[in-house]
GROMACS .gro file of C-alpha atoms in nm:
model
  268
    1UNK     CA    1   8.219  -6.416  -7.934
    2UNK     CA    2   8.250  -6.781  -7.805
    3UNK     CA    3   7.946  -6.825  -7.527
    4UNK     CA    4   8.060  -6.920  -7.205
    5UNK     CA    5   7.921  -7.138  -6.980
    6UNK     CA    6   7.804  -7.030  -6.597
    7UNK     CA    7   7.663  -7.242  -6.358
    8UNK     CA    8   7.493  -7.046  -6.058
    9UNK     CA    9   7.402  -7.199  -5.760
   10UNK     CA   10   7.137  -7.007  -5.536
   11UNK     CA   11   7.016  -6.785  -5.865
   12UNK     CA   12   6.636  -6.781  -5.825
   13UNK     CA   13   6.697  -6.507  -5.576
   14UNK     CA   14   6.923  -6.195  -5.436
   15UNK     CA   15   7.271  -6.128  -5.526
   16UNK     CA   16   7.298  -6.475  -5.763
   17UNK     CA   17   6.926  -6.342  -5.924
   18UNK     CA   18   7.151  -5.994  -6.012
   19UNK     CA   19   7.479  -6.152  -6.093
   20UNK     CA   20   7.286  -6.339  -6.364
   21UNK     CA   21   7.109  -5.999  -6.464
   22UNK     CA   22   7.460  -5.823  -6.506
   23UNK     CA   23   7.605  -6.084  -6.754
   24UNK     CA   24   7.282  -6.065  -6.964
   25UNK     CA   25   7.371  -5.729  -6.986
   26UNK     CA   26   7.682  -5.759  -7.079
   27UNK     CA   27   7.876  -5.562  -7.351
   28UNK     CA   28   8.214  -5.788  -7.377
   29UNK     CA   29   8.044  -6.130  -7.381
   30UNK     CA   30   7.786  -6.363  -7.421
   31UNK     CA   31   7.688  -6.652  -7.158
   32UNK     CA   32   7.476  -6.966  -7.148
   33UNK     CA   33   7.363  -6.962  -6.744
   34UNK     CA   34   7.261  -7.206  -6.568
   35UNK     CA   35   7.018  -7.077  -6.325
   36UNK     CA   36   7.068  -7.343  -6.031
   37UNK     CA   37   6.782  -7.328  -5.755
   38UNK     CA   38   6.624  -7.587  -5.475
   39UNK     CA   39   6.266  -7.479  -5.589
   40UNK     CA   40   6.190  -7.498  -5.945
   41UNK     CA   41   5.870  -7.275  -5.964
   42UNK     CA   42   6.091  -7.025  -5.777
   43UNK     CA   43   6.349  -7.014  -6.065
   44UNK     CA   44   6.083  -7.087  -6.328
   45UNK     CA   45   5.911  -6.739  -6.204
   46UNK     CA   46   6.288  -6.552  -6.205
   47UNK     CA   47   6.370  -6.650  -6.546
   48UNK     CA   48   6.038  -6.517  -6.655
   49UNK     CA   49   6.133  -6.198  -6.534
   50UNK     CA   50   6.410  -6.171  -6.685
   51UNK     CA   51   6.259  -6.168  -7.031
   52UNK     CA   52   6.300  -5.803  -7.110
   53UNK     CA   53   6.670  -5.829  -7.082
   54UNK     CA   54   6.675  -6.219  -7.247
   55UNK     CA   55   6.493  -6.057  -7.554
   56UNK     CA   56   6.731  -5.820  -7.699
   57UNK     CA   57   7.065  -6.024  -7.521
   58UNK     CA   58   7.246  -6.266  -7.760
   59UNK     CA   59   7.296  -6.457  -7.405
   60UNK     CA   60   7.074  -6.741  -7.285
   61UNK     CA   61   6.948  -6.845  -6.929
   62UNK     CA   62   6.834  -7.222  -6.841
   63UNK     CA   63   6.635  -7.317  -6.509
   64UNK     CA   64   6.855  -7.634  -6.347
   65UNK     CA   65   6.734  -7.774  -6.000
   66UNK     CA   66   7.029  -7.837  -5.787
   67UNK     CA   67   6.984  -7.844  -5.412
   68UNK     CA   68   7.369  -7.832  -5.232
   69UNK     CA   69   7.251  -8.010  -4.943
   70UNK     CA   70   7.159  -8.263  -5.116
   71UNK     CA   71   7.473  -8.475  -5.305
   72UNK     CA   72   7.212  -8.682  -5.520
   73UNK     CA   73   7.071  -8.365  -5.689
   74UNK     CA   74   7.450  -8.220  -5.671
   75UNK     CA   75   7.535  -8.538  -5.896
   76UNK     CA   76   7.261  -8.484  -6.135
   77UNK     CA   77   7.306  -8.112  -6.196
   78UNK     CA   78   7.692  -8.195  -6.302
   79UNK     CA   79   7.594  -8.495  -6.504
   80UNK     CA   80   7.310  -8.285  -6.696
   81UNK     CA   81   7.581  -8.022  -6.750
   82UNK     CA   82   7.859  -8.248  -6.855
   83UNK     CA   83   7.639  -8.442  -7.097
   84UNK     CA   84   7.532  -8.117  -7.268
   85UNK     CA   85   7.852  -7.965  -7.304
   86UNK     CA   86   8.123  -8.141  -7.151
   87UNK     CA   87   8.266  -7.815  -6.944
   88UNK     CA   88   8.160  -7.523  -6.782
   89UNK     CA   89   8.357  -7.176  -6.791
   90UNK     CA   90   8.255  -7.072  -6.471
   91UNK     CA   91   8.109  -7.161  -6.171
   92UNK     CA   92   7.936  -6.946  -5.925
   93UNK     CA   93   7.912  -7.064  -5.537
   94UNK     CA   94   7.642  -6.826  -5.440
   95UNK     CA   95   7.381  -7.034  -5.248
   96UNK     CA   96   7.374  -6.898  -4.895
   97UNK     CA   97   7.168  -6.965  -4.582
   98UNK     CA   98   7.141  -6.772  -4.223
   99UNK     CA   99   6.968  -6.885  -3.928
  100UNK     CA  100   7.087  -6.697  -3.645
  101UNK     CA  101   6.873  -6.411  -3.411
  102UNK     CA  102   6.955  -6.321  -3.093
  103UNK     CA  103   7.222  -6.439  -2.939
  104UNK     CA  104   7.029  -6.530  -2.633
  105UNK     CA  105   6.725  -6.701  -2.840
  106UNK     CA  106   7.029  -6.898  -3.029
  107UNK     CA  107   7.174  -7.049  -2.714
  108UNK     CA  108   6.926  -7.368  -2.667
  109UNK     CA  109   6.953  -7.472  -3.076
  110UNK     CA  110   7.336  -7.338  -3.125
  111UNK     CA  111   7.410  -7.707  -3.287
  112UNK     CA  112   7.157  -7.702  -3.548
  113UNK     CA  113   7.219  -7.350  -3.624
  114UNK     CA  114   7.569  -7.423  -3.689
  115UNK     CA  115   7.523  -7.736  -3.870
  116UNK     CA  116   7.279  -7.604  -4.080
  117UNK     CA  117   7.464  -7.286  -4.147
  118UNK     CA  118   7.743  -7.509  -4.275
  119UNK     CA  119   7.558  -7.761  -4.493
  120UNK     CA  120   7.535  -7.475  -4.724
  121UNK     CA  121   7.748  -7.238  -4.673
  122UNK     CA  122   8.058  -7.459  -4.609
  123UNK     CA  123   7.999  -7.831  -4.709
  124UNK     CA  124   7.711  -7.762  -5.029
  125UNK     CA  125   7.988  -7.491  -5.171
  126UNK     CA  126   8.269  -7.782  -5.126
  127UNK     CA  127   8.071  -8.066  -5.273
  128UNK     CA  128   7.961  -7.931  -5.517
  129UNK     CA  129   8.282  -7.735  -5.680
  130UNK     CA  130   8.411  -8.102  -5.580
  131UNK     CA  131   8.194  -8.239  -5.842
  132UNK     CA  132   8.199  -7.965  -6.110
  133UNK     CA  133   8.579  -7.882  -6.089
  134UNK     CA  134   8.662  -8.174  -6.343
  135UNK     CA  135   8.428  -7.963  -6.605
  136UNK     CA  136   8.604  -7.649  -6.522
  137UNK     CA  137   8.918  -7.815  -6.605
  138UNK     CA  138   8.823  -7.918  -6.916
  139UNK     CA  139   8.797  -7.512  -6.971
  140UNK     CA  140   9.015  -7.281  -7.097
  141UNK     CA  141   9.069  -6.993  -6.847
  142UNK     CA  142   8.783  -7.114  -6.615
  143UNK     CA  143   8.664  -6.948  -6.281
  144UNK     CA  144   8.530  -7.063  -5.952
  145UNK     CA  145   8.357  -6.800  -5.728
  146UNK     CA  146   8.292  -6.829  -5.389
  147UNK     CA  147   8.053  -6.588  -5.195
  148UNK     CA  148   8.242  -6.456  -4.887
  149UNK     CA  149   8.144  -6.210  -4.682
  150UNK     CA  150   8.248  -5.897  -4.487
  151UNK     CA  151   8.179  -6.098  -4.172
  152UNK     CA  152   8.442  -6.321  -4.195
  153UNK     CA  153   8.678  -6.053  -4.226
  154UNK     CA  154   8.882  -6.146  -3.880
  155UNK     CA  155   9.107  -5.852  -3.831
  156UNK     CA  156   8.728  -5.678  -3.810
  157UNK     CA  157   8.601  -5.919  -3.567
  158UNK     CA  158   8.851  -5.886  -3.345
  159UNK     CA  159   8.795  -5.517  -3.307
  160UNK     CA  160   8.415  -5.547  -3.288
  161UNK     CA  161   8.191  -5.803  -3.402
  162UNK     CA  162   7.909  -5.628  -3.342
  163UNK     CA  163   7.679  -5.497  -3.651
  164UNK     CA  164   7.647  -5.085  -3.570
  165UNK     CA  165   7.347  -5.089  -3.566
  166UNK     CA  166   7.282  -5.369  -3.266
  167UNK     CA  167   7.316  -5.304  -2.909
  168UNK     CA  168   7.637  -5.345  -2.757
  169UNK     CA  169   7.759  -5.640  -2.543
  170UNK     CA  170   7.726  -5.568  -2.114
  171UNK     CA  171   7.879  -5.748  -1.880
  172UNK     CA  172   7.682  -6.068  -1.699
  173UNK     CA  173   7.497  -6.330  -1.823
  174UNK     CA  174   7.256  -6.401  -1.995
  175UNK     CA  175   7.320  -6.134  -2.335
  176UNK     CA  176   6.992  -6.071  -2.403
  177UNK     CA  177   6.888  -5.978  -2.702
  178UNK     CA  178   7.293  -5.944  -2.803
  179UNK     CA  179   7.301  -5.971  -3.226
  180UNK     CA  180   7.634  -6.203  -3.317
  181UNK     CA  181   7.499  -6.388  -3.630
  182UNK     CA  182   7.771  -6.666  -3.496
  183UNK     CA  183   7.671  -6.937  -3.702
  184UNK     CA  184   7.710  -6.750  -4.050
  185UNK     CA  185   7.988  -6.530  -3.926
  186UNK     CA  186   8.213  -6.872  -3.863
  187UNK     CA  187   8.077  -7.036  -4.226
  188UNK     CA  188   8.206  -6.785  -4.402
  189UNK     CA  189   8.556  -6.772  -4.303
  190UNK     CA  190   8.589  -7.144  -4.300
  191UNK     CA  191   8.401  -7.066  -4.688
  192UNK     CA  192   8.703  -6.825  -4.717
  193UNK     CA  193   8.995  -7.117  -4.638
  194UNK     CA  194   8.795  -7.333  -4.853
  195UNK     CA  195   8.841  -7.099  -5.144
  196UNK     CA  196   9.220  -7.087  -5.024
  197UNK     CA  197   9.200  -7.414  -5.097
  198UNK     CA  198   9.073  -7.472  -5.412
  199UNK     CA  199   9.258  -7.213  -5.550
  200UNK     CA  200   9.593  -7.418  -5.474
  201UNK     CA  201   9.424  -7.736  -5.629
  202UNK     CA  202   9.319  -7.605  -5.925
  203UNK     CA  203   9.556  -7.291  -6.043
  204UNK     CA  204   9.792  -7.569  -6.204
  205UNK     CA  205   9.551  -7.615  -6.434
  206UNK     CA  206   9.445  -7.278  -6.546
  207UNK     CA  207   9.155  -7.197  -6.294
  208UNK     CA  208   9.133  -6.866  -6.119
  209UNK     CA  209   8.995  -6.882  -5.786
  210UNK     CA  210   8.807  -6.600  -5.608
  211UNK     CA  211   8.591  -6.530  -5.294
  212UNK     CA  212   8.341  -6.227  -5.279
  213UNK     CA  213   8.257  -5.994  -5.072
  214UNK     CA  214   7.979  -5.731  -5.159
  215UNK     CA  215   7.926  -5.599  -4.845
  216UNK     CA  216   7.566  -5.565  -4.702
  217UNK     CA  217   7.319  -5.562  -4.962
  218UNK     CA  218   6.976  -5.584  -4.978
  219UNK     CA  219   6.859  -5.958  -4.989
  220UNK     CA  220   6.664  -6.196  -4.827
  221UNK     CA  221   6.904  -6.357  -4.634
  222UNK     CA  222   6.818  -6.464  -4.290
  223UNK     CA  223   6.466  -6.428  -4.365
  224UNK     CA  224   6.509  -5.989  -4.380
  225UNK     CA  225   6.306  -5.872  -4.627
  226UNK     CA  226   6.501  -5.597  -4.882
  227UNK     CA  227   6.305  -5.336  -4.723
  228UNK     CA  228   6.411  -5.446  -4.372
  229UNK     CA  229   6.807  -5.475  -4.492
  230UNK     CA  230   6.778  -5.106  -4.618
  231UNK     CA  231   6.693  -4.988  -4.298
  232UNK     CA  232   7.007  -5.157  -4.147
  233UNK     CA  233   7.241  -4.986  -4.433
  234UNK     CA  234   7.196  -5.223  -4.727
  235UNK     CA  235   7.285  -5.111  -5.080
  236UNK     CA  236   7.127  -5.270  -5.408
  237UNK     CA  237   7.147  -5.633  -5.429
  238UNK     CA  238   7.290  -5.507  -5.806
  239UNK     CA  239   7.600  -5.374  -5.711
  240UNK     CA  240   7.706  -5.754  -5.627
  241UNK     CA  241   7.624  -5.841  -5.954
  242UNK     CA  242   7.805  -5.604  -6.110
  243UNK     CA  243   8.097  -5.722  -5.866
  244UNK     CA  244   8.091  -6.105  -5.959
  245UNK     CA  245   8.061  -5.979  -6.394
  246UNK     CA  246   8.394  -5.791  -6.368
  247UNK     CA  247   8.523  -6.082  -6.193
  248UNK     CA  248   8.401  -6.293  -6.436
  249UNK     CA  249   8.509  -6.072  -6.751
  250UNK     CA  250   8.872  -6.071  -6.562
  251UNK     CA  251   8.888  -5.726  -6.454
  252UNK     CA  252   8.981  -5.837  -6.137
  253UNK     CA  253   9.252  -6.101  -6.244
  254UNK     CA  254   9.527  -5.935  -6.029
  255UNK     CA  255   9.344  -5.999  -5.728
  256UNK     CA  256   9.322  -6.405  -5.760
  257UNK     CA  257   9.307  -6.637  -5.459
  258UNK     CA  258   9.147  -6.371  -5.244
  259UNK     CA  259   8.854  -6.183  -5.085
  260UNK     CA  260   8.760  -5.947  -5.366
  261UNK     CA  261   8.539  -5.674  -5.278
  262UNK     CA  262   8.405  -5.377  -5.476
  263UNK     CA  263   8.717  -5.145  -5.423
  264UNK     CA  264   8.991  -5.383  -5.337
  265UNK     CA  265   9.063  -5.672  -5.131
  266UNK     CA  266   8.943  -5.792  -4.800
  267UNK     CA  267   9.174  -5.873  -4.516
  268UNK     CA  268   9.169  -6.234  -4.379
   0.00000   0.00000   0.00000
């Protein structure tokens, strides 16, 4: 089997941590991944986890810095990759960030919630597949992920966009202690029209575009702890994983250009 080349951004940690467990485990194929993270001790002490699985896998895993809010590191990830092998097969727009709480504590900072929401939800996914979608061209077959969310799903939203498990809005002002998670909510459909996007761009030339949405898993996103996100209904950060490798491996190939989640599509 050829090895194919994966670039991960956000893969120290969470759902991009598993998705680069699941294709070390895979049985159709064998991967070089590129382990992207904005702390290098962070993704130094991942990889070193993962040697159980490394050490009987014919697949390989290499620590890269790359930091999406930052267009200088952006630049030198790409360059590194390009210079080593001229392409990549696949890459994987994982990095995420939430920094909303209540929607009452939100109010006074709204604008740097938002803006820092999307600098890396929104703008570090664009800028970077910006700067890595001439090496995915140069690919046979290649694939660009982007991780949506069941948030942005606006036919949802506009009959409750409300988590179950939060209090429900009352009339008057101010909502205390209401739970909206604005600020991600909105990065992750303009994330999904970004995908739209990019999928137009690029299908021309052979790439298959896909957003994903795992549904609530257990991560540290937001700054929940796994144990905290269980309590609110979280799966295993795994099953995403297992999600992006069949996307990967093209079991989901019918489904390109849209919000692929674990038994079908997502509505807009």
């Amino acid at each position: 089997m050829d090895t194919k080349i994966v670039f991960i951004t956000g893969a120290n940690t969470g759902i991009g941590y598993e998705t680069v467990k699941a294709l070390i485990q895979s049985k159709k194929q064998t991967y070089h991944i590129f382990m992207g993270s904005r702390e290098l001790p962070k993704a130094y002490a991942a990889r070193d986890r993962l040697e159980g699985l490394l050490r009987p896998s014919s697949s390989t895993v290499e620590v890269i810095q790359i930091d999406v809010t930052n267009d200088a590191s952006i630049k030198a990830a790409v360059k590194y990759v390009e210079d080593k092998f001229g392409w990549i097969n696949v890459l994987i727009n994982n990095a995420g960030a939430a920094f909303d709480g209540t929607f009452d504590q939100d109010g006074p900072n709204l604008r740097a919630i938002f803006n820092n929401t999307y600098d890396v939800n929104v703008t570090g996914a664009q800028i970077t597949t910006y700067h890595f979608a001439p090496l995915l061209i140069n690919s046979p077959n290649a694939r660009l992920l982007f991780f949506s969310s069941n948030n942005a799903n606006l036919s949802a939203a506009f009959k409750n966009f409300i988590p179950t498990w939060a209090p429900r809005p009352e009339a008057g002002w101010p909502k205390d202690g209401l739970v909206t998670y604005q600020g991600y909510k909105c990065s992750k459909a303009a994330l999904n029209m970004c995908m739209l996007i990019w999928y137009q761009l690029l299908k021309d030339n052979g790439v298959k575009t896909f957003a994903i949405s795992p549904g609530l898993l257990a991560t540290n996103l937001g700054g929940h702890t796994p144990e905290k996100m269980r309590k609110m209904g979280a799966e295993d950060a795994a099953l995403g994983g297992n999600l992006v490798r069949s996307v990967v491996e093209g079991e989901r190939d019918s489904d390109v250009g849209r919000v692929i989640t674990r038994d079908g599509v997502q509505d807009w």
